[in-house]
PDB file of C-alpha atoms in Angstrom:
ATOM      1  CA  UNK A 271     -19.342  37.231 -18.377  1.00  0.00           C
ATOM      2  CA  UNK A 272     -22.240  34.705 -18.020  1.00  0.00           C
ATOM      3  CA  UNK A 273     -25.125  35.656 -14.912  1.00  0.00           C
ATOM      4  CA  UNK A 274     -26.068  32.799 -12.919  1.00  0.00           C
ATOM      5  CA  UNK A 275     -29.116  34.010 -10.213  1.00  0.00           C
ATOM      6  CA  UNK A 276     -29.915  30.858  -8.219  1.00  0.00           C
ATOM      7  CA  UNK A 277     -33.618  30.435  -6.470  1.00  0.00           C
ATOM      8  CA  UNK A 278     -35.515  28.104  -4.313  1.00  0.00           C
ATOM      9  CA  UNK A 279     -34.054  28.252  -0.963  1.00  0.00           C
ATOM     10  CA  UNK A 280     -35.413  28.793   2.246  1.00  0.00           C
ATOM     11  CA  UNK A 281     -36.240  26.808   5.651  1.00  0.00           C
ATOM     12  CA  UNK A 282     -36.762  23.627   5.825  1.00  0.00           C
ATOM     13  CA  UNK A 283     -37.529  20.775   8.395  1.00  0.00           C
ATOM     14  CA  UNK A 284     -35.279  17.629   8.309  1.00  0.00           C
ATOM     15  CA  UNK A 285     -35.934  14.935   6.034  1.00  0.00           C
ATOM     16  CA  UNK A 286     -37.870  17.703   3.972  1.00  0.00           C
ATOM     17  CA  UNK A 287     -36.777  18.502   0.436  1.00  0.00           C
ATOM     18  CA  UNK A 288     -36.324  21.451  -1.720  1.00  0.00           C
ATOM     19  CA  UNK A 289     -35.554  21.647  -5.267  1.00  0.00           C
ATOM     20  CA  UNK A 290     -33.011  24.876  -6.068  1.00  0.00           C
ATOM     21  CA  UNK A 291     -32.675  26.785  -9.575  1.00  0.00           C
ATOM     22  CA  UNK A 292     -30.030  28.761 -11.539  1.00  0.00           C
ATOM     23  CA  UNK A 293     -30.626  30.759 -14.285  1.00  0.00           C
ATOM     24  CA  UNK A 294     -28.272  31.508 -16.611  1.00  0.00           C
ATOM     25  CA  UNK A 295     -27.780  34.372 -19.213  1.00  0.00           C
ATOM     26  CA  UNK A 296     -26.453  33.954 -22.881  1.00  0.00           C
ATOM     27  CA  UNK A 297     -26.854  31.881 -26.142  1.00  0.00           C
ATOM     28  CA  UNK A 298     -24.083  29.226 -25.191  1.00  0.00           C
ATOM     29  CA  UNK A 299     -25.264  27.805 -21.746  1.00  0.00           C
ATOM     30  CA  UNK A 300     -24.576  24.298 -23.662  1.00  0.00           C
ATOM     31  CA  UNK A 301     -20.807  25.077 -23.538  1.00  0.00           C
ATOM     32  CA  UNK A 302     -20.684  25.463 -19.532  1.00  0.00           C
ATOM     33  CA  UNK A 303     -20.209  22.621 -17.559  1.00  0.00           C
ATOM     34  CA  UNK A 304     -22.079  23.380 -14.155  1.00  0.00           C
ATOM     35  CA  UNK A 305     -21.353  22.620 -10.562  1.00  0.00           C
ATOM     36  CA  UNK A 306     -23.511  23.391  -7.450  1.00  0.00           C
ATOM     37  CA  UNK A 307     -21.288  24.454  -4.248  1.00  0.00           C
ATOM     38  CA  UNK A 308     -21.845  25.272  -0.693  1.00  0.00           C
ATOM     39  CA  UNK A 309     -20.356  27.389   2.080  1.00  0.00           C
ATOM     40  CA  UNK A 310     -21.043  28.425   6.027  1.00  0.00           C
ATOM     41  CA  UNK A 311     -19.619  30.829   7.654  1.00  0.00           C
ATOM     42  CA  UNK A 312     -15.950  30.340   8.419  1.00  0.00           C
ATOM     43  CA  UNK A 313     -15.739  26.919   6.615  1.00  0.00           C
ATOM     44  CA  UNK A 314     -14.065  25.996   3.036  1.00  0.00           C
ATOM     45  CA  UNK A 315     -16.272  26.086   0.261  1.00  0.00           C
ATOM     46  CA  UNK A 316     -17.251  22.740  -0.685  1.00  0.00           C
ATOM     47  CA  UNK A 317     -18.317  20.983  -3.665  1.00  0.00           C
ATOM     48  CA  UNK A 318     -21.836  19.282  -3.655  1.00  0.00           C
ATOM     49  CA  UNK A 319     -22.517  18.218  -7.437  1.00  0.00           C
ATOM     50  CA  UNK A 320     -21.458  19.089 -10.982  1.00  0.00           C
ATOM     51  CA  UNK A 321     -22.951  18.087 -14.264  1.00  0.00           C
ATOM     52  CA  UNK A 322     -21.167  17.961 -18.202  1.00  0.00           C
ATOM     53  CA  UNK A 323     -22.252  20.204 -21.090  1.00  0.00           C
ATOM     54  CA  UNK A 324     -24.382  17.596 -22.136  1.00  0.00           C
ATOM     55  CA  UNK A 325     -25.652  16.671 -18.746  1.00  0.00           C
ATOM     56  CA  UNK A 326     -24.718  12.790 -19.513  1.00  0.00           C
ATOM     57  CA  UNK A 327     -22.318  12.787 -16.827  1.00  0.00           C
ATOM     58  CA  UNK A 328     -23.001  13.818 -13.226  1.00  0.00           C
ATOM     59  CA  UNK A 329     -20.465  13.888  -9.923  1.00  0.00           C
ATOM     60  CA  UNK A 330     -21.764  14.197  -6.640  1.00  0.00           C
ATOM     61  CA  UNK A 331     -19.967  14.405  -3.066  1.00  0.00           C
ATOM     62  CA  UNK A 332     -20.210  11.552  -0.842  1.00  0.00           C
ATOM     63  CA  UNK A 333     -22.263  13.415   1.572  1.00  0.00           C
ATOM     64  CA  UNK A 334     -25.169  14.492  -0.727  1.00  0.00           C
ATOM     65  CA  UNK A 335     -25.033  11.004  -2.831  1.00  0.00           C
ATOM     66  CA  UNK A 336     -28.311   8.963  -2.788  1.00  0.00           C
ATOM     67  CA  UNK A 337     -30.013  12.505  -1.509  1.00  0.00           C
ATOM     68  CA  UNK A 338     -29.714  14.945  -4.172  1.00  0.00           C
ATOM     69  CA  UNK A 339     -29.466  15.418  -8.042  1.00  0.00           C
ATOM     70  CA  UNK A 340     -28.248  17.741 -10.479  1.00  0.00           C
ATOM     71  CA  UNK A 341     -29.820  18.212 -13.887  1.00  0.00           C
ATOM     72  CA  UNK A 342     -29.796  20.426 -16.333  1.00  0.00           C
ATOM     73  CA  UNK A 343     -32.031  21.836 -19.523  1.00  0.00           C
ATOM     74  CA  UNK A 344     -29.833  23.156 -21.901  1.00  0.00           C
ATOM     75  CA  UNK A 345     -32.976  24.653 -23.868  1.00  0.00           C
ATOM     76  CA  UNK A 346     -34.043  26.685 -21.168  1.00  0.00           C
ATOM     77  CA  UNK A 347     -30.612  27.832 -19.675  1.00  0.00           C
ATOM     78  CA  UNK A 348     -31.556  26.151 -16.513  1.00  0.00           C
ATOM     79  CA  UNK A 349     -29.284  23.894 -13.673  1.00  0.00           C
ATOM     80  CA  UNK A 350     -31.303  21.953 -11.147  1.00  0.00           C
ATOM     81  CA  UNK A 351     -30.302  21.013  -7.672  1.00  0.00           C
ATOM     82  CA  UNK A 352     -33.105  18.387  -5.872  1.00  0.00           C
ATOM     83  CA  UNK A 353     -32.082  18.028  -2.574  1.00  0.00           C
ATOM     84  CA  UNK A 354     -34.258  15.094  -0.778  1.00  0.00           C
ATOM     85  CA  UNK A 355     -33.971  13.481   3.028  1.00  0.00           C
ATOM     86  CA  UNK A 356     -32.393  17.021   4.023  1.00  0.00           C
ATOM     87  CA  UNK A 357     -30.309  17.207   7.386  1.00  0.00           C
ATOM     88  CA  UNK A 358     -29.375  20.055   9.042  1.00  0.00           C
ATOM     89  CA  UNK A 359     -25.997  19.362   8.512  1.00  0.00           C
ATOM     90  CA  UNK A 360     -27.068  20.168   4.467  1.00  0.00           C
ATOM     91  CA  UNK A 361     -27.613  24.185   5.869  1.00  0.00           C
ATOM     92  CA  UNK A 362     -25.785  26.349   4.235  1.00  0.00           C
ATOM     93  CA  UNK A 363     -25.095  29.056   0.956  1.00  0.00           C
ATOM     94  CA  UNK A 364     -25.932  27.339  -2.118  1.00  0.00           C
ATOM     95  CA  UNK A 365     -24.525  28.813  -5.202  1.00  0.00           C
ATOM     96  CA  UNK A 366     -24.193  27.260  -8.635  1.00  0.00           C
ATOM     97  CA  UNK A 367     -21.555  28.042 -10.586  1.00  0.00           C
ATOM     98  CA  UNK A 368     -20.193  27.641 -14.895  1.00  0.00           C
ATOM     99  CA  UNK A 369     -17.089  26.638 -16.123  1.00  0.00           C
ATOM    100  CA  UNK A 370     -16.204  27.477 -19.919  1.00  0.00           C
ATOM    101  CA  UNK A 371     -14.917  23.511 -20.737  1.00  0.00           C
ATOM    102  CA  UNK A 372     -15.536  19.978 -19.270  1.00  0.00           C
ATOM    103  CA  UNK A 373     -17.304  18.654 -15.882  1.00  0.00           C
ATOM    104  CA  UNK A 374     -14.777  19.727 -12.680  1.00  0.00           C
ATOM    105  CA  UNK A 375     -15.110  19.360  -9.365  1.00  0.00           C
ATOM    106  CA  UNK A 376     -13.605  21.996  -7.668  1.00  0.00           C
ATOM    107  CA  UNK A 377     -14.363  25.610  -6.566  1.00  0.00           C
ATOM    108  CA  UNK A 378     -11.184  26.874  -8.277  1.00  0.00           C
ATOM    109  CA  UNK A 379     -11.987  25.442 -11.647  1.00  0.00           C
ATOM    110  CA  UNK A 380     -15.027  27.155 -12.299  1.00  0.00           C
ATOM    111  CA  UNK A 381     -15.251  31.070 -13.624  1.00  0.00           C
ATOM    112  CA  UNK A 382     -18.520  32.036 -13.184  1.00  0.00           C
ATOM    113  CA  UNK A 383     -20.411  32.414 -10.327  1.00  0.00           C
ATOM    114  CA  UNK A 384     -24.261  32.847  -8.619  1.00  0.00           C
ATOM    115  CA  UNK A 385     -24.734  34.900  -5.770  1.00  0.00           C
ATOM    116  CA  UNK A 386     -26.276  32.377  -3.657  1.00  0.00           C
ATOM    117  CA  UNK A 387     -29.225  30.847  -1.738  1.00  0.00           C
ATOM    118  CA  UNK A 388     -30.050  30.226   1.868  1.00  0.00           C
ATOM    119  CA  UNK A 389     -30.856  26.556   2.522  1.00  0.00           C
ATOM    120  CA  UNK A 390     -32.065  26.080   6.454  1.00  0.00           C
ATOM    121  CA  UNK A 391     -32.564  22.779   7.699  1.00  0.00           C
ATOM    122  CA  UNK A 392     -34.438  22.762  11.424  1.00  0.00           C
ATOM    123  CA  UNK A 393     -33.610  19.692  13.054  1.00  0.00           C
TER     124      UNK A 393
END
Protein backbone atom coordinates (compact mmCIF):
# COMPACT_ATOMS: atom_id res chain seq x y z
CA UNK A 1 0.00 0.00 0.00
CA UNK A 2 2.79 2.49 0.98
CA UNK A 3 5.45 3.63 -2.26
CA UNK A 4 8.93 3.64 -1.31
CA UNK A 5 11.20 5.10 -4.60
CA UNK A 6 14.81 4.99 -3.37
CA UNK A 7 17.60 7.51 -5.04
CA UNK A 8 21.22 8.29 -4.87
CA UNK A 9 23.03 5.47 -6.34
CA UNK A 10 25.48 5.21 -8.87
CA UNK A 11 29.40 4.46 -9.33
CA UNK A 12 31.63 4.93 -7.03
CA UNK A 13 35.46 4.52 -6.35
CA UNK A 14 36.52 2.63 -3.14
CA UNK A 15 36.74 4.31 0.02
CA UNK A 16 34.26 6.90 -1.66
CA UNK A 17 30.86 7.50 -0.10
CA UNK A 18 27.38 8.00 -1.18
CA UNK A 19 24.44 8.92 0.77
CA UNK A 20 21.04 6.93 -0.64
CA UNK A 21 17.25 8.17 -0.21
CA UNK A 22 13.73 6.65 0.02
CA UNK A 23 10.76 8.37 -0.29
CA UNK A 24 7.82 7.31 1.03
CA UNK A 25 4.05 7.97 0.27
CA UNK A 26 1.21 8.46 2.93
CA UNK A 27 0.26 10.34 6.19
CA UNK A 28 1.59 7.51 8.61
CA UNK A 29 5.33 7.04 7.57
CA UNK A 30 5.83 7.38 11.58
CA UNK A 31 4.14 3.94 11.99
CA UNK A 32 6.74 2.01 9.60
CA UNK A 33 9.70 0.77 10.96
CA UNK A 34 12.34 0.88 8.01
CA UNK A 35 15.13 -1.38 6.92
CA UNK A 36 17.64 -0.88 4.03
CA UNK A 37 18.53 -4.34 2.14
CA UNK A 38 20.78 -5.47 -0.56
CA UNK A 39 20.98 -8.10 -3.28
CA UNK A 40 23.42 -9.30 -6.40
CA UNK A 41 22.65 -11.36 -8.76
CA UNK A 42 22.22 -14.97 -7.71
CA UNK A 43 22.91 -14.26 -3.97
CA UNK A 44 20.32 -14.11 -0.85
CA UNK A 45 19.04 -10.89 -0.09
CA UNK A 46 20.72 -9.50 2.79
CA UNK A 47 20.01 -7.16 5.46
CA UNK A 48 22.26 -3.99 5.79
CA UNK A 49 20.43 -1.64 8.44
CA UNK A 50 16.99 -1.01 9.93
CA UNK A 51 15.76 1.83 12.03
CA UNK A 52 12.39 2.03 14.73
CA UNK A 53 9.34 4.24 14.16
CA UNK A 54 10.90 6.68 16.17
CA UNK A 55 14.33 6.30 14.75
CA UNK A 56 15.80 5.91 18.52
CA UNK A 57 16.90 2.56 17.80
CA UNK A 58 19.10 1.52 14.87
CA UNK A 59 20.55 -2.24 13.80
CA UNK A 60 23.17 -2.57 11.44
CA UNK A 61 24.98 -5.80 9.90
CA UNK A 62 28.38 -6.52 10.93
CA UNK A 63 29.71 -5.82 7.57
CA UNK A 64 28.42 -2.22 7.08
CA UNK A 65 28.96 -1.30 11.02
CA UNK A 66 31.36 1.65 11.67
CA UNK A 67 30.73 2.50 7.67
CA UNK A 68 27.25 3.38 7.23
CA UNK A 69 24.10 4.90 8.97
CA UNK A 70 20.52 4.85 8.76
CA UNK A 71 18.34 7.79 9.74
CA UNK A 72 15.24 8.81 9.27
CA UNK A 73 12.87 12.21 9.19
CA UNK A 74 9.61 11.30 10.03
CA UNK A 75 8.38 14.95 8.97
CA UNK A 76 9.47 14.63 5.61
CA UNK A 77 8.65 10.87 4.90
CA UNK A 78 12.26 10.32 4.29
CA UNK A 79 14.88 7.07 5.25
CA UNK A 80 18.56 7.78 4.87
CA UNK A 81 21.28 5.34 4.07
CA UNK A 82 25.13 7.09 4.40
CA UNK A 83 27.36 4.69 3.23
CA UNK A 84 31.17 5.89 3.99
CA UNK A 85 34.78 3.96 3.34
CA UNK A 86 32.81 2.01 0.45
CA UNK A 87 34.38 -1.37 -0.87
CA UNK A 88 33.53 -3.02 -3.74
CA UNK A 89 32.40 -5.78 -1.93
CA UNK A 90 29.38 -3.02 -0.74
CA UNK A 91 28.15 -3.26 -4.84
CA UNK A 92 25.03 -4.21 -5.17
CA UNK A 93 20.81 -3.41 -5.39
CA UNK A 94 19.93 -1.23 -2.64
CA UNK A 95 16.34 -1.13 -1.77
CA UNK A 96 14.69 0.17 1.38
CA UNK A 97 11.91 -1.32 2.56
CA UNK A 98 8.58 -0.58 5.55
CA UNK A 99 7.23 -2.76 7.90
CA UNK A 100 3.69 -1.86 9.50
CA UNK A 101 5.05 -2.54 13.47
CA UNK A 102 8.45 -2.56 15.33
CA UNK A 103 12.29 -2.48 14.08
CA UNK A 104 13.07 -6.21 12.26
CA UNK A 105 15.78 -7.40 10.70
CA UNK A 106 14.89 -9.58 8.14
CA UNK A 107 13.76 -9.49 4.46
CA UNK A 108 10.67 -11.58 5.28
CA UNK A 109 9.39 -9.31 7.97
CA UNK A 110 8.95 -6.34 6.07
CA UNK A 111 5.71 -5.64 3.58
CA UNK A 112 6.58 -2.95 1.63
CA UNK A 113 9.06 -2.57 -0.73
CA UNK A 114 11.36 0.08 -3.10
CA UNK A 115 12.33 -0.83 -6.38
CA UNK A 116 15.90 -0.35 -5.94
CA UNK A 117 19.23 1.45 -6.59
CA UNK A 118 22.48 0.57 -8.25
CA UNK A 119 25.44 1.08 -5.90
CA UNK A 120 28.97 0.39 -7.96
CA UNK A 121 32.03 0.36 -6.13
CA UNK A 122 35.36 0.35 -8.63
CA UNK A 123 38.10 -1.05 -6.81
Amino acid sequence: QVQLVESGGGLVQAGGSLRLSCAASGRTFSIYAMGWFRQVPGNEREFVAAISRSGGITYYADSVKGRFTISRDNAKNMVYLQMNSLKPEDTAVYCCAARNGVIAITPGEYNYWGQGTQVTVSS
